[in-house]
PDB file of C-alpha atoms in Angstrom:
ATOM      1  CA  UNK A   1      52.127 -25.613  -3.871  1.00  0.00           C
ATOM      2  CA  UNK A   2      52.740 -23.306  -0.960  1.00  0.00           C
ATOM      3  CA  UNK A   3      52.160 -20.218  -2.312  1.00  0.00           C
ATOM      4  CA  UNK A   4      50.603 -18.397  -5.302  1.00  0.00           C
ATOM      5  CA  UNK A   5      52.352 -17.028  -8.320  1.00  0.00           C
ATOM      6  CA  UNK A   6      51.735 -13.735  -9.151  1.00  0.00           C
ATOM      7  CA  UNK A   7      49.976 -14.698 -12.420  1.00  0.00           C
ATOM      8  CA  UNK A   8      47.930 -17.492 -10.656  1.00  0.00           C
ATOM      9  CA  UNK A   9      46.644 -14.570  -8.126  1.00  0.00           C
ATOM     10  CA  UNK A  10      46.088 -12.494 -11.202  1.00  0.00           C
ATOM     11  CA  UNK A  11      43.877 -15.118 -12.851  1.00  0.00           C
ATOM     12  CA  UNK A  12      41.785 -15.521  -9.741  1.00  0.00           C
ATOM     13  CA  UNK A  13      41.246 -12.073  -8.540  1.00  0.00           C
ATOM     14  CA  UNK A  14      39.735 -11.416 -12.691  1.00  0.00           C
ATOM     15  CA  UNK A  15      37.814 -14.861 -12.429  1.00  0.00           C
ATOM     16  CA  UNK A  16      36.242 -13.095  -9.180  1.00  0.00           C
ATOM     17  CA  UNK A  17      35.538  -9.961 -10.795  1.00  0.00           C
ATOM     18  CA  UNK A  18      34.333 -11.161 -13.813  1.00  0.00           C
ATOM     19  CA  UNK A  19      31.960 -14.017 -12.295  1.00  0.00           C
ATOM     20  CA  UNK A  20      30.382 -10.927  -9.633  1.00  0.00           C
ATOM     21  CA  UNK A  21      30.078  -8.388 -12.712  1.00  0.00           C
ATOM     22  CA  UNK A  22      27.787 -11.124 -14.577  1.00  0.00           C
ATOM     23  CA  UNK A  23      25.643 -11.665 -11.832  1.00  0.00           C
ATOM     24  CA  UNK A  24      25.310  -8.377 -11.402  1.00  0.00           C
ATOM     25  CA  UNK A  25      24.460  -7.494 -14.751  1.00  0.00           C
ATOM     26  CA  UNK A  26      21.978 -10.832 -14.507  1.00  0.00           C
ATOM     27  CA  UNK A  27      20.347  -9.484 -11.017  1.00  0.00           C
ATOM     28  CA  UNK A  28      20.152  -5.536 -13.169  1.00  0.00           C
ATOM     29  CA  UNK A  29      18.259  -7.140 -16.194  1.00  0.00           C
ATOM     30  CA  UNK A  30      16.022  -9.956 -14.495  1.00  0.00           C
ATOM     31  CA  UNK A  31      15.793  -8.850 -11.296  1.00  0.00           C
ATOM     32  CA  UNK A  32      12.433  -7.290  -9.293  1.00  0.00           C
ATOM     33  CA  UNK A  33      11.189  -4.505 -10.962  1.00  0.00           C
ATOM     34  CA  UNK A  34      10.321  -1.122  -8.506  1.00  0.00           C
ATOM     35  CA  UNK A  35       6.770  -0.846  -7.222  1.00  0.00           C
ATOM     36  CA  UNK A  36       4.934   1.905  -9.249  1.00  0.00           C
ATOM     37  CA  UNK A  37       2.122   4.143  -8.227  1.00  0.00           C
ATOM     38  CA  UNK A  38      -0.915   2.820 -10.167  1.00  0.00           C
ATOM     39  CA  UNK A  39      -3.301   5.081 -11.454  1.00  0.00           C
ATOM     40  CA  UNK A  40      -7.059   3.435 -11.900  1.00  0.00           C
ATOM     41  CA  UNK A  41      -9.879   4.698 -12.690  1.00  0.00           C
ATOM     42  CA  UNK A  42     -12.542   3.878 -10.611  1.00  0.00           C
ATOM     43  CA  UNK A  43     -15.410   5.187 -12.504  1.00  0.00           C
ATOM     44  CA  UNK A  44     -15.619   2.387 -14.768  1.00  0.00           C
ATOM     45  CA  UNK A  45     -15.437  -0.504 -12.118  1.00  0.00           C
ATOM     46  CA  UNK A  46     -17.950  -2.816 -11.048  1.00  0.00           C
ATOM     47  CA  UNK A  47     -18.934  -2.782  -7.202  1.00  0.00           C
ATOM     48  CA  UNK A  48     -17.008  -5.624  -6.226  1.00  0.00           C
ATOM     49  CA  UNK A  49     -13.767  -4.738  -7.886  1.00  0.00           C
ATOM     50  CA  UNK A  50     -14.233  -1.281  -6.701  1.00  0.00           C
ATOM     51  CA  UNK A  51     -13.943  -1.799  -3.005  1.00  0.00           C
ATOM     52  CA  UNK A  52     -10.600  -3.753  -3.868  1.00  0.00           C
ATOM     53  CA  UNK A  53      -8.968  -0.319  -5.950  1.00  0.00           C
ATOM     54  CA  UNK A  54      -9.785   2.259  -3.358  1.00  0.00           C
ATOM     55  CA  UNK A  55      -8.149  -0.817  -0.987  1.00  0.00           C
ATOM     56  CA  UNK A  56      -5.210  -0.712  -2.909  1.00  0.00           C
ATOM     57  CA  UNK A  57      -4.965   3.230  -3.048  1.00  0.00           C
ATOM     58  CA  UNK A  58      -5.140   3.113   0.261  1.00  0.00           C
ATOM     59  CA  UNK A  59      -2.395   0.339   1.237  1.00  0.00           C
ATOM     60  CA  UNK A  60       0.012   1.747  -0.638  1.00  0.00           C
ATOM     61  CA  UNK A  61       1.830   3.857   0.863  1.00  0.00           C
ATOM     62  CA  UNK A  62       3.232   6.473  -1.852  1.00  0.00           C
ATOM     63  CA  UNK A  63       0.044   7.445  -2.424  1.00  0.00           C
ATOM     64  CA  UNK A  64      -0.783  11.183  -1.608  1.00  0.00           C
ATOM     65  CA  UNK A  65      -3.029  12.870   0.262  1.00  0.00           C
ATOM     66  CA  UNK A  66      -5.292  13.784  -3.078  1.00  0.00           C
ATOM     67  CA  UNK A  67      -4.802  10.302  -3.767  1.00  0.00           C
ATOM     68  CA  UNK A  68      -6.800   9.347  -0.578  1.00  0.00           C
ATOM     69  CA  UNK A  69      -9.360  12.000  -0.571  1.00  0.00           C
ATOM     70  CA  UNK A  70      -9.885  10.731  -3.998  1.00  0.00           C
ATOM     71  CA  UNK A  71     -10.421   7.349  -2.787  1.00  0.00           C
ATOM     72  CA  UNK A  72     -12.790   8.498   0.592  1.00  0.00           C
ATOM     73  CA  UNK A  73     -15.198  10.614  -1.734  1.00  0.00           C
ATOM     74  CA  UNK A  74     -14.908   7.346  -4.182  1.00  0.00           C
ATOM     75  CA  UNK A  75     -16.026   4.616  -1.274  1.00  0.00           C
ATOM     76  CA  UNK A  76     -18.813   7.208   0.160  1.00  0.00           C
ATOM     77  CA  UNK A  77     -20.319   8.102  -2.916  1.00  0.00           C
ATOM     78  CA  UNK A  78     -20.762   4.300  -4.347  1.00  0.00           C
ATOM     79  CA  UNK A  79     -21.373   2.850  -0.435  1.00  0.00           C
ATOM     80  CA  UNK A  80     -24.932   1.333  -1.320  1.00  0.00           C
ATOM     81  CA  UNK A  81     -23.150  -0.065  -4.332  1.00  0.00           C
ATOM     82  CA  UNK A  82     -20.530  -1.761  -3.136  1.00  0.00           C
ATOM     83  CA  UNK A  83     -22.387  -4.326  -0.217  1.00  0.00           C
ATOM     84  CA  UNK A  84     -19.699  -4.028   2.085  1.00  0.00           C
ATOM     85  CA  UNK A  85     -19.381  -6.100   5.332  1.00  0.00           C
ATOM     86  CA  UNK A  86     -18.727  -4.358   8.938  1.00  0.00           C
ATOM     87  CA  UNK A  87     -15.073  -6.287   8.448  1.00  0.00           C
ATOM     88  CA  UNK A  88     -14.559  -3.643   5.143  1.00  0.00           C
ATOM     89  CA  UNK A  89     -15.585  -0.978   6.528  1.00  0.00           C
ATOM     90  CA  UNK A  90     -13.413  -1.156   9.575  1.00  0.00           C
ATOM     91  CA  UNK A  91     -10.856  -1.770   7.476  1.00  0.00           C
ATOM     92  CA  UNK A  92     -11.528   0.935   5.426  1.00  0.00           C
ATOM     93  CA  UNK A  93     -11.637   3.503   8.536  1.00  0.00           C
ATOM     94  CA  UNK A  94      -8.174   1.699   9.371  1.00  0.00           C
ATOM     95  CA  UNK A  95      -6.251   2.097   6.338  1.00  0.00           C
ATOM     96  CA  UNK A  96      -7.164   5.974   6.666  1.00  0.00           C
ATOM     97  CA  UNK A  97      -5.926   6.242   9.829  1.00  0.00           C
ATOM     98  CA  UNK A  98      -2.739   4.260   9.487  1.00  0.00           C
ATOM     99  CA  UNK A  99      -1.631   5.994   6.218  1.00  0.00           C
ATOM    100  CA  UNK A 100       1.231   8.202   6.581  1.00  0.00           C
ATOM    101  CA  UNK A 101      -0.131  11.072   4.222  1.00  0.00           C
ATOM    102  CA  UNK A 102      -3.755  10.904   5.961  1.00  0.00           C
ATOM    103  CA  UNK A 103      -5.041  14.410   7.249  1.00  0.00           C
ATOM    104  CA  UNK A 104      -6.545  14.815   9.989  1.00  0.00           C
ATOM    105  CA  UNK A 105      -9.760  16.427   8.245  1.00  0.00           C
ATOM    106  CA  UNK A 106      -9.550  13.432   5.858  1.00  0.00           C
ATOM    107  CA  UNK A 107      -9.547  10.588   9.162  1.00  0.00           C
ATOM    108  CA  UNK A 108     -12.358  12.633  10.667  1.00  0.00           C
ATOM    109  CA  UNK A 109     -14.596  13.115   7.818  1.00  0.00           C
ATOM    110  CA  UNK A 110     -14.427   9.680   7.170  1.00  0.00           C
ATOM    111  CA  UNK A 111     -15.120   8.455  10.606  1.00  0.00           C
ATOM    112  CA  UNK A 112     -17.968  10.439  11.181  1.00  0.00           C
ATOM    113  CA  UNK A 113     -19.479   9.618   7.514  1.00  0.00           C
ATOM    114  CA  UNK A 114     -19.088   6.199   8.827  1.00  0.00           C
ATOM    115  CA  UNK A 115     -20.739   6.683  12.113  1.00  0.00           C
ATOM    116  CA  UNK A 116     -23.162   8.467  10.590  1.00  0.00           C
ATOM    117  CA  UNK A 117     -24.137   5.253   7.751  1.00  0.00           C
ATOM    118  CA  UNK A 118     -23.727   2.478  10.817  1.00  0.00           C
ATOM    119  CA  UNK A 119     -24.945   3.850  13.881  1.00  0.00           C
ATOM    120  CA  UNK A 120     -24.634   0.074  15.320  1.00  0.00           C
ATOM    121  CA  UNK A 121     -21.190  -0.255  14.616  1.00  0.00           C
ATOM    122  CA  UNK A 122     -20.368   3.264  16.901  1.00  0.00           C
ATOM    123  CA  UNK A 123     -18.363   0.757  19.229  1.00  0.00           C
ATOM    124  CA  UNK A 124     -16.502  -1.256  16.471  1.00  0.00           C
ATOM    125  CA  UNK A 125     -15.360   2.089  14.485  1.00  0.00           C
ATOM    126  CA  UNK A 126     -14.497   3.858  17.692  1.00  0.00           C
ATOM    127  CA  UNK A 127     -11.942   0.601  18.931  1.00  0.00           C
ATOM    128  CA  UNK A 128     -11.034   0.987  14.920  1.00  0.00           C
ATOM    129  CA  UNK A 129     -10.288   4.614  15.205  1.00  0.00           C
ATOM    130  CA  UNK A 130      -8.152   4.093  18.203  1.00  0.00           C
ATOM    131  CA  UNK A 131      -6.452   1.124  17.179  1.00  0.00           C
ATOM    132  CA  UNK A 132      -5.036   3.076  13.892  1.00  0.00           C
ATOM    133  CA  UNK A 133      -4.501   5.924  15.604  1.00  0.00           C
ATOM    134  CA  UNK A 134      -2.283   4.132  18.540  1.00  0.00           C
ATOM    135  CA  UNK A 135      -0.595   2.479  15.757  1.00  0.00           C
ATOM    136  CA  UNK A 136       0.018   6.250  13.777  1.00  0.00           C
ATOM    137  CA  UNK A 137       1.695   7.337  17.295  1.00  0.00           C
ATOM    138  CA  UNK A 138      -0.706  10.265  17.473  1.00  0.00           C
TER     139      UNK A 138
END
């Protein structure tokens, strides 16, 4: 068999085609579905699960710029509630920071409300503060 009939090239070349449309079609209608922008309603939360929504608001990174404010005025306003360790609340101050839609009124309200609830953790928010914002590129 040295070379390849025309009808034998024919057969292959469909095979091909027809084997890469199917998984195709298979990768279309079982594959990963897109990441959506999750709406929740923080209201209705209790304090532990609350922490983790505003968390997730704030890690992901289609979320706007009303989406964040929403979720600053959300942590401030149930802070007693929510028994957070210094680790949280750095990591609160550093998901602000890092987000690409942050303001800069939104990163400094938040890190002086924060200064202003945990005066002994001025040195810890301030190496927070310029972590994120070395990381930013501001």
């Amino acid at each position: 068999m040295d070379t390849l009939s025309p009808q034998a090239f024919f057969i292959l070349v469909s095979f091909f085609f027809t084997f890469l449309f199917g998984v195709i079609v298979l990768l279309y209608l079982f594959g990963p579905t897109p990441k959506r922008v999750v709406e929740t309603d923080t209201e209705e939360a209790p304090p532990q699960e609350r922490i983790k929504m505003i968390m997730d608001i704030l890690d992901n990174p289609k979320s706007d710029a009303k989406a964040l404010q929403k979720a600053s005025d959300e942590f401030f306003e149930h802070y007693d509630e929510m028994e957070l360790s210094d680790y949280k609340k750095k990591a609160f101050l550093f998901a602000i920071v890092v987000h690409k839609h942050a303001t800069h009124d939104l990163i400094l309200n938040a890190d002086t409300s924060l200064r202003k609830l945990n005066p002994e953790l001025e040195h810890e928010l301030t190496k927070t503060l310029n972590r994120g914002l070395d990381m930013r590129g501001i």
